[in-house]
Amino acid sequence: MTKNQELKTNYSSVKKNKTDNKILGLLRENARISITEIAQKTRNSRATVQKRIEYMEATSIITGYTVRIKPNLNPQLIQAWMSIMVEGNKAQAVIKELRLDPAIQTLHTTNGKWDLLVEIQSDNLVNFDLILSRIRSISGIYNSETNILLSTYKI
C-alpha cells in the first residue's frame, strides 16, 4: 500500500475544515512557508498542520505547489482574455486547435453568450496581433472579443 493510499484509508472520514482553509490560504500566499510558521499562524501544533497537509495532498485538495513570477518582471508582456463563439458542434475541433497554440495559457468552456474563454500571453503587441489573427482564422470560430489585462490585483 502506497503512502497516499494509506493516508486515504486513514482519513477516509475526514473532510476539509476551517483549519484546512487557513492552511490553504497561507500556502496560496507563499507555497514555501514552513510547517512551523503555518502552525503558529493557525494556532495548531506542527504535527496537526503536517497531517492536514498530507491529507489534502493525498485527497487531491492540494494538487501541487508553484512559483509565482513577479508580475512586472517582463513589462512588455501582454496578457489578455479572449471570449470565443463557436459554430454549431465544432467546439471540440476548435479546442483541439487552440490547445496546440503556445500563446494560450488556459482554456475554459463556458455557458452563456460565449462558448470558450482563453487566456493569451504575448511578448509584444506585434506578436499579440499575429496571435489574434491566427486564433480568429481557426475553422469553427465565428466571433470573438478580446480584453487586454491592464492591472492585476492579488486577492
mmCIF file of C-alpha atoms in Angstrom:
data_model
loop_
_atom_site.group_PDB
_atom_site.id
_atom_site.type_symbol
_atom_site.label_atom_id
_atom_site.label_comp_id
_atom_site.label_asym_id
_atom_site.label_seq_id
_atom_site.Cartn_x
_atom_site.Cartn_y
_atom_site.Cartn_z
ATOM 1 C CA MET A 1 0.000 0.000 0.000
ATOM 2 C CA THR A 2 1.423 3.399 -1.001
ATOM 3 C CA LYS A 3 1.638 6.303 1.409
ATOM 4 C CA ASN A 4 -1.212 8.089 -0.424
ATOM 5 C CA GLN A 5 -3.444 5.002 -0.294
ATOM 6 C CA GLU A 6 -2.656 4.638 3.402
ATOM 7 C CA LEU A 7 -3.496 8.306 4.008
ATOM 8 C CA LYS A 8 -6.768 7.992 2.104
ATOM 9 C CA THR A 9 -7.639 4.989 4.250
ATOM 10 C CA ASN A 10 -6.644 6.758 7.479
ATOM 11 C CA TYR A 11 -8.511 9.941 6.554
ATOM 12 C CA SER A 12 -11.485 8.404 4.768
ATOM 13 C CA SER A 13 -13.987 10.006 7.142
ATOM 14 C CA VAL A 14 -12.197 13.379 7.395
ATOM 15 C CA LYS A 15 -13.296 16.362 5.314
ATOM 16 C CA LYS A 16 -11.810 19.816 4.703
ATOM 17 C CA ASN A 17 -12.315 22.070 7.738
ATOM 18 C CA LYS A 18 -11.635 25.664 8.866
ATOM 19 C CA THR A 19 -8.008 24.821 9.688
ATOM 20 C CA ASP A 20 -7.549 23.428 6.171
ATOM 21 C CA ASN A 21 -8.937 26.645 4.699
ATOM 22 C CA LYS A 22 -6.461 28.705 6.739
ATOM 23 C CA ILE A 23 -3.592 26.431 5.699
ATOM 24 C CA LEU A 24 -4.619 26.671 2.039
ATOM 25 C CA GLY A 25 -4.767 30.464 2.263
ATOM 26 C CA LEU A 26 -1.264 30.621 3.736
ATOM 27 C CA LEU A 27 0.123 28.207 1.133
ATOM 28 C CA ARG A 28 -1.575 30.145 -1.637
ATOM 29 C CA GLU A 29 0.104 33.317 -0.405
ATOM 30 C CA ASN A 30 3.509 31.619 -0.046
ATOM 31 C CA ALA A 31 3.964 27.992 -1.148
ATOM 32 C CA ARG A 32 7.377 27.953 0.590
ATOM 33 C CA ILE A 33 6.053 28.818 4.060
ATOM 34 C CA SER A 34 7.326 26.441 6.724
ATOM 35 C CA ILE A 35 5.108 23.999 8.599
ATOM 36 C CA THR A 36 6.219 25.673 11.835
ATOM 37 C CA GLU A 37 5.128 29.099 10.619
ATOM 38 C CA ILE A 38 1.770 27.728 9.446
ATOM 39 C CA ALA A 39 1.313 26.096 12.855
ATOM 40 C CA GLN A 40 1.988 29.408 14.602
ATOM 41 C CA LYS A 41 -0.353 31.386 12.345
ATOM 42 C CA THR A 42 -3.192 28.840 12.614
ATOM 43 C CA ARG A 43 -2.603 28.183 16.330
ATOM 44 C CA ASN A 44 -2.238 24.449 15.770
ATOM 45 C CA SER A 45 0.535 22.022 16.550
ATOM 46 C CA ARG A 46 3.166 21.350 13.913
ATOM 47 C CA ALA A 47 2.023 17.703 13.798
ATOM 48 C CA THR A 48 -1.597 18.741 13.147
ATOM 49 C CA VAL A 49 -0.580 21.024 10.307
ATOM 50 C CA GLN A 50 1.642 18.331 8.790
ATOM 51 C CA LYS A 51 -1.188 15.780 8.930
ATOM 52 C CA ARG A 52 -3.700 18.212 7.421
ATOM 53 C CA ILE A 53 -1.329 19.000 4.537
ATOM 54 C CA GLU A 54 -0.652 15.290 3.965
ATOM 55 C CA TYR A 55 -4.386 14.656 3.928
ATOM 56 C CA MET A 56 -5.044 17.462 1.456
ATOM 57 C CA GLU A 57 -2.260 16.190 -0.808
ATOM 58 C CA ALA A 58 -3.484 12.578 -0.603
ATOM 59 C CA THR A 59 -7.070 13.521 -1.428
ATOM 60 C CA SER A 60 -6.019 15.910 -4.222
ATOM 61 C CA ILE A 61 -7.296 19.023 -2.489
ATOM 62 C CA ILE A 62 -3.692 20.185 -2.960
ATOM 63 C CA THR A 63 -2.503 19.094 -6.387
ATOM 64 C CA GLY A 64 0.873 20.822 -6.410
ATOM 65 C CA TYR A 65 2.960 23.782 -5.429
ATOM 66 C CA THR A 66 4.085 26.535 -7.741
ATOM 67 C CA VAL A 67 6.265 29.571 -8.139
ATOM 68 C CA ARG A 68 4.733 32.939 -8.927
ATOM 69 C CA ILE A 69 6.841 35.255 -11.023
ATOM 70 C CA LYS A 70 6.810 38.948 -10.234
ATOM 71 C CA PRO A 71 4.079 40.394 -12.492
ATOM 72 C CA ASN A 72 6.182 43.293 -13.778
ATOM 73 C CA LEU A 73 9.304 41.218 -14.403
ATOM 74 C CA ASN A 74 8.598 41.471 -18.121
ATOM 75 C CA PRO A 75 6.924 44.866 -18.545
ATOM 76 C CA GLN A 76 6.306 44.162 -22.256
ATOM 77 C CA LEU A 77 4.295 41.006 -21.541
ATOM 78 C CA ILE A 78 0.796 41.285 -22.974
ATOM 79 C CA GLN A 79 -1.904 39.277 -21.229
ATOM 80 C CA ALA A 80 -5.482 39.072 -22.433
ATOM 81 C CA TRP A 81 -8.722 37.123 -22.207
ATOM 82 C CA MET A 82 -10.424 36.185 -25.437
ATOM 83 C CA SER A 83 -14.094 35.193 -25.463
ATOM 84 C CA ILE A 84 -14.942 32.933 -28.393
ATOM 85 C CA MET A 85 -18.193 31.846 -30.058
ATOM 86 C CA VAL A 86 -18.048 28.530 -31.884
ATOM 87 C CA GLU A 87 -20.180 27.419 -34.837
ATOM 88 C CA GLY A 88 -22.647 24.629 -34.061
ATOM 89 C CA ASN A 89 -20.970 21.482 -32.803
ATOM 90 C CA LYS A 90 -17.383 22.410 -33.743
ATOM 91 C CA ALA A 91 -16.253 23.129 -30.173
ATOM 92 C CA GLN A 92 -14.068 20.028 -29.818
ATOM 93 C CA ALA A 93 -12.277 20.720 -33.116
ATOM 94 C CA VAL A 94 -11.697 24.352 -32.101
ATOM 95 C CA ILE A 95 -10.431 23.319 -28.653
ATOM 96 C CA LYS A 96 -8.062 20.816 -30.268
ATOM 97 C CA GLU A 97 -6.581 23.588 -32.436
ATOM 98 C CA LEU A 98 -6.361 26.093 -29.580
ATOM 99 C CA ARG A 99 -4.530 23.625 -27.318
ATOM 100 C CA LEU A 100 -1.710 23.488 -29.870
ATOM 101 C CA ASP A 101 -1.071 27.240 -29.683
ATOM 102 C CA PRO A 102 1.808 28.110 -27.300
ATOM 103 C CA ALA A 103 0.416 31.606 -26.672
ATOM 104 C CA ILE A 104 -2.638 30.141 -24.947
ATOM 105 C CA GLN A 105 -2.125 29.743 -21.208
ATOM 106 C CA THR A 106 -5.553 28.455 -20.166
ATOM 107 C CA LEU A 107 -8.726 27.493 -21.969
ATOM 108 C CA HIS A 108 -12.184 27.230 -20.393
ATOM 109 C CA THR A 109 -15.533 26.145 -21.756
ATOM 110 C CA THR A 110 -18.342 28.390 -20.528
ATOM 111 C CA ASN A 111 -22.078 28.844 -20.680
ATOM 112 C CA GLY A 112 -23.975 31.892 -21.869
ATOM 113 C CA LYS A 113 -23.117 34.089 -24.847
ATOM 114 C CA TRP A 114 -19.502 32.832 -25.251
ATOM 115 C CA ASP A 115 -18.518 29.198 -25.691
ATOM 116 C CA LEU A 116 -14.843 29.469 -24.756
ATOM 117 C CA LEU A 117 -12.696 31.743 -22.635
ATOM 118 C CA VAL A 118 -8.989 31.735 -23.471
ATOM 119 C CA GLU A 119 -6.074 33.350 -21.625
ATOM 120 C CA ILE A 120 -3.406 34.590 -24.027
ATOM 121 C CA GLN A 121 0.156 35.814 -23.414
ATOM 122 C CA SER A 122 2.477 37.548 -25.841
ATOM 123 C CA ASP A 123 5.853 39.221 -25.540
ATOM 124 C CA ASN A 124 4.813 42.322 -27.510
ATOM 125 C CA LEU A 125 1.909 43.934 -29.387
ATOM 126 C CA VAL A 126 3.103 42.939 -32.850
ATOM 127 C CA ASN A 127 3.127 39.253 -31.877
ATOM 128 C CA PHE A 128 -0.137 39.718 -29.982
ATOM 129 C CA ASP A 129 -1.800 40.938 -33.178
ATOM 130 C CA LEU A 130 -0.463 37.882 -35.047
ATOM 131 C CA ILE A 131 -1.768 35.572 -32.301
ATOM 132 C CA LEU A 132 -5.248 37.110 -32.510
ATOM 133 C CA SER A 133 -5.268 36.722 -36.299
ATOM 134 C CA ARG A 134 -4.121 33.120 -36.022
ATOM 135 C CA ILE A 135 -6.821 32.269 -33.472
ATOM 136 C CA ARG A 136 -9.584 34.059 -35.389
ATOM 137 C CA SER A 137 -8.708 32.106 -38.543
ATOM 138 C CA ILE A 138 -9.389 28.730 -36.886
ATOM 139 C CA SER A 139 -12.231 26.955 -38.666
ATOM 140 C CA GLY A 140 -15.317 26.913 -36.457
ATOM 141 C CA ILE A 141 -14.715 30.246 -34.700
ATOM 142 C CA TYR A 142 -17.283 32.770 -35.870
ATOM 143 C CA ASN A 143 -16.972 35.569 -33.303
ATOM 144 C CA SER A 144 -14.546 36.702 -30.621
ATOM 145 C CA GLU A 145 -13.903 39.541 -28.240
ATOM 146 C CA THR A 146 -10.520 40.199 -26.637
ATOM 147 C CA ASN A 147 -9.769 42.172 -23.488
ATOM 148 C CA ILE A 148 -6.181 43.093 -22.657
ATOM 149 C CA LEU A 149 -5.416 42.934 -18.938
ATOM 150 C CA LEU A 150 -4.154 46.289 -17.722
ATOM 151 C CA SER A 151 -3.661 45.838 -13.971
ATOM 152 C CA THR A 152 -3.756 42.756 -11.751
ATOM 153 C CA TYR A 153 -4.517 42.773 -8.036
ATOM 154 C CA LYS A 154 -3.627 39.911 -5.739
ATOM 155 C CA ILE A 155 -6.578 38.563 -3.779
#
